[in-house]
Tab-separated table of C-alpha atoms and ligand atoms in Angstrom:
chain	number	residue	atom	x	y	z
A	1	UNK	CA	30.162	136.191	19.769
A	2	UNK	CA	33.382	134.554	19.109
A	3	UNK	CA	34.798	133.858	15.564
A	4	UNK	CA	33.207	130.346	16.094
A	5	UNK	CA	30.168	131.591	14.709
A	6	UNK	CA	28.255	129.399	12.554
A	7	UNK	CA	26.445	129.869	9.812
A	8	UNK	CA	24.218	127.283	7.622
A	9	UNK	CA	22.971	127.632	4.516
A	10	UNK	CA	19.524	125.493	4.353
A	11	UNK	CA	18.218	125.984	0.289
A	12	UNK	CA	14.900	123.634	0.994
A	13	UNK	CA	13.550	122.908	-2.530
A	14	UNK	CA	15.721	125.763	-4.387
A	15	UNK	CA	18.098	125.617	-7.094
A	16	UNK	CA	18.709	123.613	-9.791
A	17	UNK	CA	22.640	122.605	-10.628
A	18	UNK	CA	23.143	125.572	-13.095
A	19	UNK	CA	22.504	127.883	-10.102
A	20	UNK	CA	24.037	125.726	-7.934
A	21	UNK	CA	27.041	125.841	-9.461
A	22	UNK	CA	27.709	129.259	-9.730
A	23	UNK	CA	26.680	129.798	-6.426
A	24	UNK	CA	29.477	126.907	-5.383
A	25	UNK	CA	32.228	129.146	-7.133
A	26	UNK	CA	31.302	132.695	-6.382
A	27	UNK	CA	31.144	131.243	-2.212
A	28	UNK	CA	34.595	129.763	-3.050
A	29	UNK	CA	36.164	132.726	-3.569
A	30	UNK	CA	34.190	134.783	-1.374
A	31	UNK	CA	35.507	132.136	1.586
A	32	UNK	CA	38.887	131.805	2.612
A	33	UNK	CA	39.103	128.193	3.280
A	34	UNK	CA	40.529	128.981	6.778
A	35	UNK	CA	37.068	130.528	7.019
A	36	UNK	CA	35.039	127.756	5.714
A	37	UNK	CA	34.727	125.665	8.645
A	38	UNK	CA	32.429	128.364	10.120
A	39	UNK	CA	29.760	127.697	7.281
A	40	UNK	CA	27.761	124.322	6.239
A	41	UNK	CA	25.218	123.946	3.431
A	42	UNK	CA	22.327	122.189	3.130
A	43	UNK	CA	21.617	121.875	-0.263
A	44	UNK	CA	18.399	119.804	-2.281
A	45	UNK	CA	19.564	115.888	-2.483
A	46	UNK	CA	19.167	115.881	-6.123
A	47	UNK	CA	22.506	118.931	-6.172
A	48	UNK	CA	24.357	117.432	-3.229
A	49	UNK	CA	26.502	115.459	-5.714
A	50	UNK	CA	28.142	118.756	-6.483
A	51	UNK	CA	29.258	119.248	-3.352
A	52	UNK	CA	30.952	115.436	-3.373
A	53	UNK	CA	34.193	115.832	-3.534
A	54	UNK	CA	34.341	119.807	-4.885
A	55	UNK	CA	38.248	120.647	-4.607
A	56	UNK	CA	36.701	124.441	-4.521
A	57	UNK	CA	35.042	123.786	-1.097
A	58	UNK	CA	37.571	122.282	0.600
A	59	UNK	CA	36.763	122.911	4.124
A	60	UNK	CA	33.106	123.455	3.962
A	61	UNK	CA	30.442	121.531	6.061
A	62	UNK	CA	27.681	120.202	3.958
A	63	UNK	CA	24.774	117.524	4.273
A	64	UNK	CA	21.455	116.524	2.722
A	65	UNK	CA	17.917	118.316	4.869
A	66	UNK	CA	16.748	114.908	5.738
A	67	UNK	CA	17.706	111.107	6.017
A	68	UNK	CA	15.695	107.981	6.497
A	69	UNK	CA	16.869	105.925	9.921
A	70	UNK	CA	17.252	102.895	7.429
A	71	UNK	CA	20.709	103.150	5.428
A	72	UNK	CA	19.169	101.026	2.579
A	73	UNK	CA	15.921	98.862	1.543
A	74	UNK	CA	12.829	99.694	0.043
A	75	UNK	CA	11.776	103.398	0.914
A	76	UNK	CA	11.453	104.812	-1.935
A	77	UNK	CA	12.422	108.280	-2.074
A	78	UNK	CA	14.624	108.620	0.658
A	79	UNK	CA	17.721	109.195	1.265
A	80	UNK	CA	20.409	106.989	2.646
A	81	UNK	CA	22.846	108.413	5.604
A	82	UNK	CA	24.978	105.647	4.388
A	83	UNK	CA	25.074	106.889	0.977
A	84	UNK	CA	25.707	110.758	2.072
A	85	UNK	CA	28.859	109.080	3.904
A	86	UNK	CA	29.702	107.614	1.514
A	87	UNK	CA	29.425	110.814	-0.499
A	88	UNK	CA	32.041	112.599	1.996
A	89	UNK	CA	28.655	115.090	3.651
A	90	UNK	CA	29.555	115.473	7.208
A	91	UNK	CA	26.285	116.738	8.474
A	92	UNK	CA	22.327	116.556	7.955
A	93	UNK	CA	19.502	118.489	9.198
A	94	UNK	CA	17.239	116.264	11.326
A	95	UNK	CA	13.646	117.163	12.366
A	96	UNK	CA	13.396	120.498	10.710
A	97	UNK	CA	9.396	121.919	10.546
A	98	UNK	CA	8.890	121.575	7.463
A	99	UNK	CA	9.842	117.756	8.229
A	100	UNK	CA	7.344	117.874	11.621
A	101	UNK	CA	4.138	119.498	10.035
A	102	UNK	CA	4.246	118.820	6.147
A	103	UNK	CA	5.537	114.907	6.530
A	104	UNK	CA	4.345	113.951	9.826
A	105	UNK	CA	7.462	113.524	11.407
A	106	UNK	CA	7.443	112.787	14.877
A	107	UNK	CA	9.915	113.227	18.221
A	108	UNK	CA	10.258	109.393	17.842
A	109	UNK	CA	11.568	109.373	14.288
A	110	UNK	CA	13.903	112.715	14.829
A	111	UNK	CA	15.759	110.541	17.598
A	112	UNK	CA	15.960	107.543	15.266
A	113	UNK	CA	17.466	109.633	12.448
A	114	UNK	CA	19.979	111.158	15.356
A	115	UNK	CA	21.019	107.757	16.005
A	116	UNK	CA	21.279	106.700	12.457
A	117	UNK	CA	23.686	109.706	11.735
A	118	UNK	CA	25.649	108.682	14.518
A	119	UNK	CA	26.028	105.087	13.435
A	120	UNK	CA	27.428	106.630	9.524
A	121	UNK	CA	29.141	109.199	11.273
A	122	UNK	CA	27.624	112.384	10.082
A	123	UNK	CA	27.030	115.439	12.987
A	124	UNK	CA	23.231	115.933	12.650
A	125	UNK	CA	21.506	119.210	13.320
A	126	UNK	CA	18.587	118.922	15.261
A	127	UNK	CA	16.094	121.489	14.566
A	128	UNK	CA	13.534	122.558	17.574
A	129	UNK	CA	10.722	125.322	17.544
A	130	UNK	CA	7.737	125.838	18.970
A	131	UNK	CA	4.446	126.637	16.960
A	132	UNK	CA	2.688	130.103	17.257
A	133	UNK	CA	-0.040	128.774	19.075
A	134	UNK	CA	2.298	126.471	21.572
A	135	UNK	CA	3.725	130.058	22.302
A	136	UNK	CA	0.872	131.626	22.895
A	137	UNK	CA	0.152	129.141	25.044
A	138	UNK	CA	3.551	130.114	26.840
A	139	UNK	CA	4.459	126.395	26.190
A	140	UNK	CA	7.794	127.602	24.125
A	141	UNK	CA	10.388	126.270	26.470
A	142	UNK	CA	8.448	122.983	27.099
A	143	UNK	CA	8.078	122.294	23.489
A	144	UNK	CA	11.853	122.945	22.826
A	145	UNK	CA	12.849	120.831	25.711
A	146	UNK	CA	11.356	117.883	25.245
A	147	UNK	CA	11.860	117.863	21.309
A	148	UNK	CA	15.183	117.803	22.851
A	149	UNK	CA	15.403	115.323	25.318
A	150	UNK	CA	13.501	113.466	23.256
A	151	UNK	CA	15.802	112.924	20.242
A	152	UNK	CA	18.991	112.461	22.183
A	153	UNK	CA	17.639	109.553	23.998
A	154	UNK	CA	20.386	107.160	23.743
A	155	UNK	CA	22.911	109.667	22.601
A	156	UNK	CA	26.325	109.023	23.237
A	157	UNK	CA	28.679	111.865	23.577
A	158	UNK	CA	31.502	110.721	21.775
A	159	UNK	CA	29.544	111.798	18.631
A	160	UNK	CA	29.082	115.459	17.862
A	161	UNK	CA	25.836	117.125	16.919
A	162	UNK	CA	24.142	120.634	16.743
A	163	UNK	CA	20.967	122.188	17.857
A	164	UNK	CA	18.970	124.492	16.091
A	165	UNK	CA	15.914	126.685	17.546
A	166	UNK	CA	13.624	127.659	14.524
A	167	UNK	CA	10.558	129.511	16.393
A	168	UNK	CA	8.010	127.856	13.484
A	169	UNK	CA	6.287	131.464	13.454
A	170	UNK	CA	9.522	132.809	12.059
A	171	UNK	CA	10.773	130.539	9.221
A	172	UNK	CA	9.472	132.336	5.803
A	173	UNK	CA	7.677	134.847	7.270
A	174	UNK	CA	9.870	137.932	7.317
A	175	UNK	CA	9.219	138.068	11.247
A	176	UNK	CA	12.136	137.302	13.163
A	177	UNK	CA	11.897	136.246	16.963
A	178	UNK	CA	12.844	139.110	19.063
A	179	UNK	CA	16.664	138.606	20.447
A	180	UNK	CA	15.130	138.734	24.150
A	181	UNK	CA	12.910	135.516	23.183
A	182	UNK	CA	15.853	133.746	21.100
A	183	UNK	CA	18.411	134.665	24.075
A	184	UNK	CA	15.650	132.948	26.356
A	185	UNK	CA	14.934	129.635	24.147
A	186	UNK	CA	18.662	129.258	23.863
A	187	UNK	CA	19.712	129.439	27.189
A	188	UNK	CA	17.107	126.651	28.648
A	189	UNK	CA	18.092	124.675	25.846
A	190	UNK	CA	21.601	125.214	27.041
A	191	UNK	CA	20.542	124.120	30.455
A	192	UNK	CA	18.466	121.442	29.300
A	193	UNK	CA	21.449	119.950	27.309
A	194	UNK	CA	23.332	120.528	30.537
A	195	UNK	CA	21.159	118.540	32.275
A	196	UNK	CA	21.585	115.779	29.853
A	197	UNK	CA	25.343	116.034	29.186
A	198	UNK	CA	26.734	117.247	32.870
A	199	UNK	CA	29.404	119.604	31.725
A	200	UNK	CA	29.453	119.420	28.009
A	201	UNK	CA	27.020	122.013	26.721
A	202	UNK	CA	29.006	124.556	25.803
A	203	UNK	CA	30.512	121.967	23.170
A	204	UNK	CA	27.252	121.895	21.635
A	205	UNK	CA	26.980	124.544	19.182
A	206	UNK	CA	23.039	126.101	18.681
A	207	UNK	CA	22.076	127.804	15.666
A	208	UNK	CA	18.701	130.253	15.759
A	209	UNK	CA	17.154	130.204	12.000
A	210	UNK	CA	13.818	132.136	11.151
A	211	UNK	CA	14.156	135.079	8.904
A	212	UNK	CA	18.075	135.490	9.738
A	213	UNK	CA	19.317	138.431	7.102
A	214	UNK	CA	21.803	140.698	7.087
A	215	UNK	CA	20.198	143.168	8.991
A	216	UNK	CA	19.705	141.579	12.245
A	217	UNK	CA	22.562	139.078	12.033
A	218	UNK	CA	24.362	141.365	14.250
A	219	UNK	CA	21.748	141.603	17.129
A	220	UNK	CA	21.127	138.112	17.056
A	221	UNK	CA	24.569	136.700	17.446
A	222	UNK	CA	25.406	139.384	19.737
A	223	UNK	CA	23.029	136.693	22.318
A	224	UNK	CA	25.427	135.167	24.704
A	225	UNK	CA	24.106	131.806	23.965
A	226	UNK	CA	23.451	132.249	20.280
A	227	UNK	CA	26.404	130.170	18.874
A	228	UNK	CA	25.250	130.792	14.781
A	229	UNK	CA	23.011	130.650	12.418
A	230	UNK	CA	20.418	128.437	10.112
A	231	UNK	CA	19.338	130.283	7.319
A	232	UNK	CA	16.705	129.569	4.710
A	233	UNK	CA	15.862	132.586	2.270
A	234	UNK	CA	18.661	134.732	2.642
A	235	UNK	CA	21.355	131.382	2.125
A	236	UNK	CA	20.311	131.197	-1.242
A	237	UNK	CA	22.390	134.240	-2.452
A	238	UNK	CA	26.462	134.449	-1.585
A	239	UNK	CA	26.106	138.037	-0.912
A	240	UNK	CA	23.256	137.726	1.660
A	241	UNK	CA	25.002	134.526	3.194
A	242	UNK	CA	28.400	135.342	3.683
A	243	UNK	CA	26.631	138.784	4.824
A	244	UNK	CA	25.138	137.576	7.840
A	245	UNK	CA	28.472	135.246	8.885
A	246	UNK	CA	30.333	138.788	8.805
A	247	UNK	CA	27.544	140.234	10.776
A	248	UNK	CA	27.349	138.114	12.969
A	249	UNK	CA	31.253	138.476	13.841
A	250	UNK	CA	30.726	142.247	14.123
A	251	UNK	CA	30.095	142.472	18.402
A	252	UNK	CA	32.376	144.005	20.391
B	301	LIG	P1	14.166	131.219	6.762
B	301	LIG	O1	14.240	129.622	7.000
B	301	LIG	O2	15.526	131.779	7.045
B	301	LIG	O3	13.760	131.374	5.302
B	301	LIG	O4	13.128	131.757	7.699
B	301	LIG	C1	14.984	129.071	8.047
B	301	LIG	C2	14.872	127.572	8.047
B	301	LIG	O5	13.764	127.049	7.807
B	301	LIG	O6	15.861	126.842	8.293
């Protein structure tokens, strides 16, 4: 894999600002800032305020896990792409599975949050993955596809985004996706985007997340269509983090 390797942090419901903060400086200065466009955070909304504006990061990619497809008005509890703009975030993760099974979320809202990112001007990440039994089922590549299709309906090109397979099976669970099946899942979403965007998918970077560590960063983005990382457990610690970027860079 190129030096274009990406890899983001996504802390879920960790860390309060005391951590967060000393997490912020020890990734400073492990980071060049030449190096820092590589890596994006993903940090709780309630923290994100420390990444507004931090001189330290200059460089980094960062965004809230979720937005509503409102900017404002009574939805309480949400958050506000307008605001995160606002804030200086330049990305958010949209349709992640903890979104889809915990909250409900639908195909239908993930492509109305893409559109509202678009519309503030943040990149969003859409996060795909198929469910153990949908892969049982052999339905994997389906299930990726359409989630797909289904939230870039309408999506104009001019505005960047991100993909990100998360095989549900693998996020939290210690069990990583074999490289064969993530090589597999990323190259029909590759030709799926293809499809959509006639010449243009190899602009589109896509992340695999599920159980990403150290210790098989290297495999993984060793995958010819493998273009980075999203990582949940293991993005909570510098070392681990910056770990798996550097592993990730170590192919041949
Ligand atoms: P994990 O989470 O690395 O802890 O499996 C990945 C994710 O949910 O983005």
């Amino acid at each position: 894999m190129s030096s274009k390797l990406i890899c983001a942090g996504n802390w879920k419901m960790n860390h309060g600002p005391e951590v967060t903060n000393a997490f912020l400086k020890d990734f400073a200065s492990a980071v060049s800032i030449s190096e820092r466009s590589n890596f994006a955070l993903f940090l709780p909304a309630l923290t994100l305020h420390q990444l507004s504006g931090n001189e330290l990061l200059e460089g980094l990619n960062w965004g809230a896990q979720n937005i509503h497809w409102e900017t404002s008005g009574a939805f309480t509890g949400e958050n506000s792409a307008a605001v995160l703009k606002e804030m200086k975030a330049t990305h958010v993760l949209v349709g992640h599975s903890e979104r889809r099974l915990l909250f409900n979320e639908t195909n239908e809202d993930t492509q109305k949050k893409m559109q509202t990112a678009a519309q503030v001007g943040l990149t969003p990440v859409i996060c795909v993955g198929e469910t153990l039994d949908e892969r049982k089922a052999e339905k994997t590549l389906d299930v990726i596809c359409e989630q797909l299709r289904i939230a870039l309906k309408g999506w104009d090109f001019i505005h960047t985004f991100w993909v990100a397979y998360e095989p549900v099976w693998a996020i939290g669970t210690g069990e990583v996706a074999r490289s064969e099946q993530v090589e597999e899942a990323h190259k029909a979403l590759k030709t799926q985007l293809e499809q959509i965007f006639p010449g243009k998918s190899e602009k589109v970077p896509v992340l695999y997340g599920g159980s990403v560590k150290p210790e098989n960063a290297r495999e993984l983005g060793a995958q010819p269509h493998v273009n980075g990382f999203l990582v949940g457990g293991a993005s909570l610690k510098v070392e681990s983090f910056v770990s798996i970027w550097r592993q990730g860079q170590e192919v041949d």
